XYZ file of C-alpha atoms in Angstrom:
345
model
C 169.014 106.181 96.368
C 166.708 108.552 94.467
C 163.832 107.032 92.529
C 164.125 106.982 88.768
C 161.634 109.434 87.176
C 158.736 107.851 85.302
C 159.691 109.628 82.065
C 163.206 108.198 82.266
C 161.881 104.686 82.859
C 159.600 104.957 79.818
C 162.423 106.283 77.651
C 164.915 103.590 78.728
C 163.710 100.853 76.289
C 163.888 103.319 73.399
C 167.419 104.345 74.354
C 168.534 100.716 74.708
C 167.058 99.652 71.368
C 168.503 102.730 69.623
C 171.929 101.823 71.004
C 171.506 98.251 69.714
C 170.510 99.510 66.255
C 173.504 101.876 66.224
C 175.808 98.994 67.193
C 174.336 96.824 64.423
C 174.838 99.653 61.916
C 178.495 99.940 62.943
C 178.884 96.161 62.712
C 177.371 96.135 59.213
C 178.944 99.449 58.218
C 180.010 98.189 54.799
C 176.435 97.361 53.838
C 175.192 100.648 55.297
C 177.804 102.686 53.392
C 176.994 100.802 50.187
C 173.310 101.541 50.702
C 173.957 105.227 51.327
C 176.055 105.460 48.147
C 173.365 103.641 46.156
C 170.731 106.023 47.477
C 172.901 109.065 46.734
C 173.175 107.975 43.095
C 169.483 107.095 42.723
C 167.506 108.081 39.638
C 165.565 111.261 40.555
C 162.742 110.406 38.142
C 161.908 107.223 40.002
C 162.276 109.041 43.320
C 159.704 111.532 42.022
C 157.301 108.651 41.349
C 157.842 107.415 44.911
C 157.266 110.916 46.261
C 154.012 111.253 44.304
C 152.807 107.906 45.663
C 153.662 109.130 49.163
C 151.794 112.389 48.611
C 148.761 110.407 47.447
C 148.710 108.724 50.855
C 147.801 112.002 52.558
C 144.312 112.540 51.052
C 143.494 108.843 51.389
C 144.280 108.981 55.104
C 142.058 112.063 55.447
C 139.124 110.427 53.653
C 139.654 107.235 55.640
C 139.447 109.135 58.921
C 136.436 111.123 57.736
C 134.702 107.897 56.737
C 135.100 106.530 60.264
C 133.563 109.457 62.190
C 129.877 110.381 62.272
C 130.327 114.149 62.559
C 131.265 116.633 59.841
C 134.647 118.178 60.576
C 136.962 120.688 58.955
C 138.883 119.111 56.069
C 141.831 121.416 56.769
C 142.064 120.343 60.381
C 141.645 116.664 59.448
C 144.513 117.037 56.982
C 146.678 118.688 59.646
C 145.767 115.938 62.096
C 146.838 113.164 59.750
C 150.093 114.988 59.003
C 150.791 115.319 62.723
C 150.261 111.617 63.442
C 153.669 110.344 62.153
C 155.590 112.873 64.246
C 153.553 112.340 67.404
C 153.537 108.577 66.816
C 157.136 108.372 68.027
C 155.686 108.655 71.539
C 153.917 105.456 72.713
C 150.123 105.568 72.137
C 150.318 109.295 71.352
C 148.782 109.036 67.866
C 145.638 107.357 69.215
C 145.350 109.850 72.068
C 145.833 112.735 69.641
C 143.024 111.531 67.370
C 140.701 110.852 70.289
C 141.358 114.306 71.739
C 140.702 115.900 68.344
C 137.408 114.047 67.970
C 136.400 115.006 71.495
C 136.933 118.646 70.564
C 134.619 118.188 67.568
C 131.778 117.199 69.905
C 131.999 113.401 70.041
C 131.813 111.604 73.358
C 134.816 109.650 74.567
C 133.110 106.362 73.691
C 132.151 107.690 70.255
C 135.720 108.859 69.549
C 137.185 105.515 70.618
C 134.572 103.708 68.531
C 135.487 105.742 65.467
C 139.142 104.869 65.902
C 138.191 101.223 66.369
C 136.192 101.322 63.121
C 139.149 102.849 61.271
C 141.521 100.220 62.640
C 139.060 97.430 61.859
C 138.785 98.540 58.226
C 142.573 98.705 57.855
C 142.961 95.262 59.438
C 140.244 93.595 57.373
C 141.755 94.930 54.149
C 145.369 94.152 54.994
C 144.875 90.614 56.291
C 143.842 89.148 52.890
C 146.647 91.081 51.189
C 149.202 89.752 53.686
C 147.896 86.191 53.230
C 148.240 86.492 49.454
C 151.775 87.880 49.845
C 152.765 85.146 52.312
C 151.515 82.425 49.958
C 153.467 83.973 47.070
C 156.687 84.493 49.066
C 158.044 80.898 48.735
C 157.698 81.087 44.941
C 159.601 84.373 44.859
C 162.376 82.964 47.054
C 162.701 79.845 44.899
C 163.040 81.971 41.732
C 165.755 84.098 43.307
C 167.527 81.251 45.085
C 167.205 83.138 48.392
C 167.021 81.462 51.771
C 164.983 83.016 54.592
C 166.750 83.751 57.891
C 164.779 80.943 59.545
C 165.984 78.356 57.018
C 167.047 75.245 58.941
C 166.061 76.804 62.265
C 163.975 73.768 63.274
C 166.835 71.371 62.659
C 169.263 73.559 64.608
C 166.887 73.822 67.576
C 166.276 70.056 67.533
C 170.022 69.402 67.474
C 170.647 71.809 70.334
C 167.850 70.215 72.351
C 169.130 66.699 71.713
C 172.779 67.379 72.529
C 172.260 69.929 75.287
C 169.210 68.629 77.146
C 168.123 65.105 76.211
C 171.557 63.487 76.564
C 172.039 64.900 80.064
C 169.207 64.156 82.562
C 170.632 66.525 85.173
C 170.694 69.323 82.661
C 167.132 68.439 81.658
C 165.968 68.654 85.281
C 167.780 71.946 85.751
C 166.189 73.316 82.591
C 162.698 72.324 83.789
C 163.267 73.870 87.225
C 164.569 77.073 85.667
C 161.605 77.273 83.265
C 159.110 76.773 86.109
C 160.897 79.399 88.220
C 160.880 81.938 85.388
C 157.190 81.258 84.689
C 156.377 81.691 88.396
C 158.286 84.967 88.568
C 156.539 86.303 85.479
C 153.116 85.314 86.813
C 153.915 86.925 90.161
C 155.015 90.163 88.518
C 151.877 90.176 86.365
C 149.692 89.645 89.441
C 151.437 92.477 91.307
C 151.039 94.803 88.330
C 147.345 93.916 88.020
C 146.752 94.441 91.735
C 148.507 97.808 91.633
C 146.529 98.851 88.583
C 143.208 97.928 90.194
C 144.076 99.714 93.435
C 145.006 102.886 91.535
C 141.529 102.926 89.978
C 139.363 102.422 93.054
C 140.275 98.980 94.345
C 138.679 95.580 93.910
C 135.367 96.565 95.531
C 134.660 99.140 92.838
C 135.559 96.750 90.020
C 131.966 95.597 89.262
C 130.786 99.211 88.948
C 133.658 100.008 86.601
C 132.827 96.931 84.516
C 129.205 98.084 84.204
C 130.370 101.564 83.231
C 132.753 100.110 80.632
C 129.924 97.978 79.241
C 127.746 101.095 78.894
C 130.564 102.956 77.126
C 131.086 100.008 74.781
C 127.368 100.002 73.896
C 127.478 103.721 73.112
C 130.602 103.242 70.997
C 128.979 100.357 69.136
C 125.908 102.463 68.321
C 128.155 105.247 67.030
C 130.130 102.803 64.883
C 126.960 101.191 63.514
C 125.447 104.579 62.670
C 128.598 105.546 60.785
C 129.164 102.222 59.029
C 125.750 102.179 57.363
C 126.198 105.596 55.715
C 127.101 104.738 52.101
C 129.421 107.641 51.338
C 131.383 107.353 54.550
C 131.601 103.568 54.272
C 132.846 103.846 50.682
C 135.489 106.426 51.659
C 136.624 104.298 54.585
C 136.952 100.955 52.806
C 138.212 102.202 49.434
C 140.938 104.315 51.047
C 141.845 101.440 53.378
C 142.500 99.354 50.239
C 144.340 102.096 48.340
C 146.806 102.911 51.125
C 148.805 99.635 51.183
C 148.836 99.575 47.375
C 150.315 103.090 47.310
C 153.002 101.942 49.734
C 153.820 99.109 47.326
C 154.129 101.594 44.447
C 156.418 103.829 46.527
C 158.705 100.908 47.414
C 158.705 99.695 43.791
C 159.750 103.177 42.586
C 162.583 103.388 45.135
C 163.787 99.951 44.035
C 163.981 101.106 40.424
C 165.633 104.349 41.520
C 168.633 102.425 42.887
C 168.746 100.052 39.924
C 166.963 97.041 41.434
C 164.675 95.735 38.692
C 162.026 94.101 40.869
C 158.584 93.667 39.354
C 155.501 95.256 40.879
C 153.927 91.912 41.977
C 157.211 90.861 43.637
C 157.405 94.230 45.375
C 153.865 93.657 46.596
C 154.981 90.388 48.189
C 158.026 91.901 49.893
C 156.252 95.007 51.193
C 153.239 93.203 52.649
C 155.330 90.437 54.242
C 157.738 92.903 55.855
C 154.907 95.096 57.133
C 153.346 92.026 58.752
C 156.667 91.040 60.376
C 157.658 94.532 61.563
C 155.501 94.514 64.751
C 157.191 91.266 65.847
C 160.460 93.086 66.545
C 160.760 94.258 70.153
C 161.168 97.884 69.168
C 159.736 100.624 71.393
C 157.976 103.360 69.442
C 158.717 101.580 66.166
C 162.351 102.766 66.097
C 164.071 101.281 63.005
C 161.767 98.240 62.831
C 160.474 98.828 59.316
C 163.931 99.724 58.023
C 165.309 96.462 59.398
C 162.429 94.295 58.180
C 162.364 95.877 54.696
C 166.118 95.401 54.267
C 165.907 91.836 55.583
C 162.904 91.076 53.370
C 164.569 92.422 50.249
C 167.624 90.307 51.029
C 165.935 87.077 52.162
C 162.851 87.120 49.926
C 163.843 89.119 46.843
C 167.506 88.061 46.817
C 168.997 91.587 46.696
C 172.455 92.280 48.052
C 172.704 93.731 51.540
C 173.946 97.151 50.441
C 171.192 97.688 47.854
C 168.536 96.457 50.297
C 169.736 98.909 52.958
C 169.687 101.756 50.426
C 166.133 100.920 49.377
C 164.963 100.655 52.991
C 166.537 104.000 53.871
C 165.113 105.755 50.820
C 161.642 104.302 51.294
C 161.460 105.223 54.959
C 162.898 108.681 54.390
C 160.145 109.438 51.889
C 157.246 107.780 53.664
C 158.085 108.635 57.276
C 161.180 110.524 58.388
C 160.910 113.466 55.978
C 157.347 114.034 57.187
C 158.378 114.565 60.817
C 159.075 118.352 60.512
C 155.806 118.880 58.641
C 154.003 116.819 61.281
C 155.422 118.942 64.084
C 154.286 122.097 62.267
C 150.806 120.589 61.833
C 150.693 119.706 65.526
C 151.596 123.298 66.405
C 148.845 124.548 64.057
C 146.220 122.313 65.670
C 147.351 123.350 69.116
C 147.177 127.019 68.120
C 143.623 126.564 66.816
C 142.709 124.713 70.031
C 141.640 121.691 67.987
C 143.477 119.246 70.262
């Protein structure tokens, strides 16, 4: 039997998840059709507000990237790079590799480029974490006002009941469950050990591991010096941190405008709660390449937290993601071609 190509193996999870999303869309076709109709009849004035908020994200992303790198680079090429990221981001880890390759072409070392990306990610994380905490603390109040119940409502009681009736009352079943859990854990640990051993052997074996650790430590020190030299520059630090704060707020404004475009009168603070909570929950879905995760979490958040009907929530999620992501894919591909033509990547 012929071996499965590596590209096919990497694409298999994406294909499987896409098929599951398509099956769920067919299963909930009434809500999807209602959402599409609601989006088709949306108020264009509010959609224009959402589009302007989306356009404002572009310069903030450029200034944020510029604030994280120590070298002066072409603003035009930085703008093209940030436009190309959403399109290339459909491939696993491609957006990070694209940025690192671009920074390497500008003269930064590999450690310096990785350090700049780490600084950019650190700023985004440190700004978003307090916002997400505020949104999470405000979410129960919003649900109580709307009379909505989260999907996990009563989950603890259901799990306890299943455990009591299915495991505790039957000692043989309990023993079988324990044996199965230990066997699964052993298999997973064995597979992880095999993968680690294979990875180490591909990169020089176990004997060369101490030398690689010393080399990695040296690279980390160089990256840290580059990050420290950039972080203490007032203008770059201001651009980095201010734009890191503005970006999630612009996403809130875009979602709020789409909500009003389809007739959902949700206030701006409530939209802030829904958007930040759903963004925090989106990475928890086992979705390769981010396929449909934000659409699902936004629709679920608008239904469970804000109390909207399923059809309206689907329409809002589709409109928001079309403006902020999917419509930018062709422009991102053109930007990628431009950077490749200029040999900037």
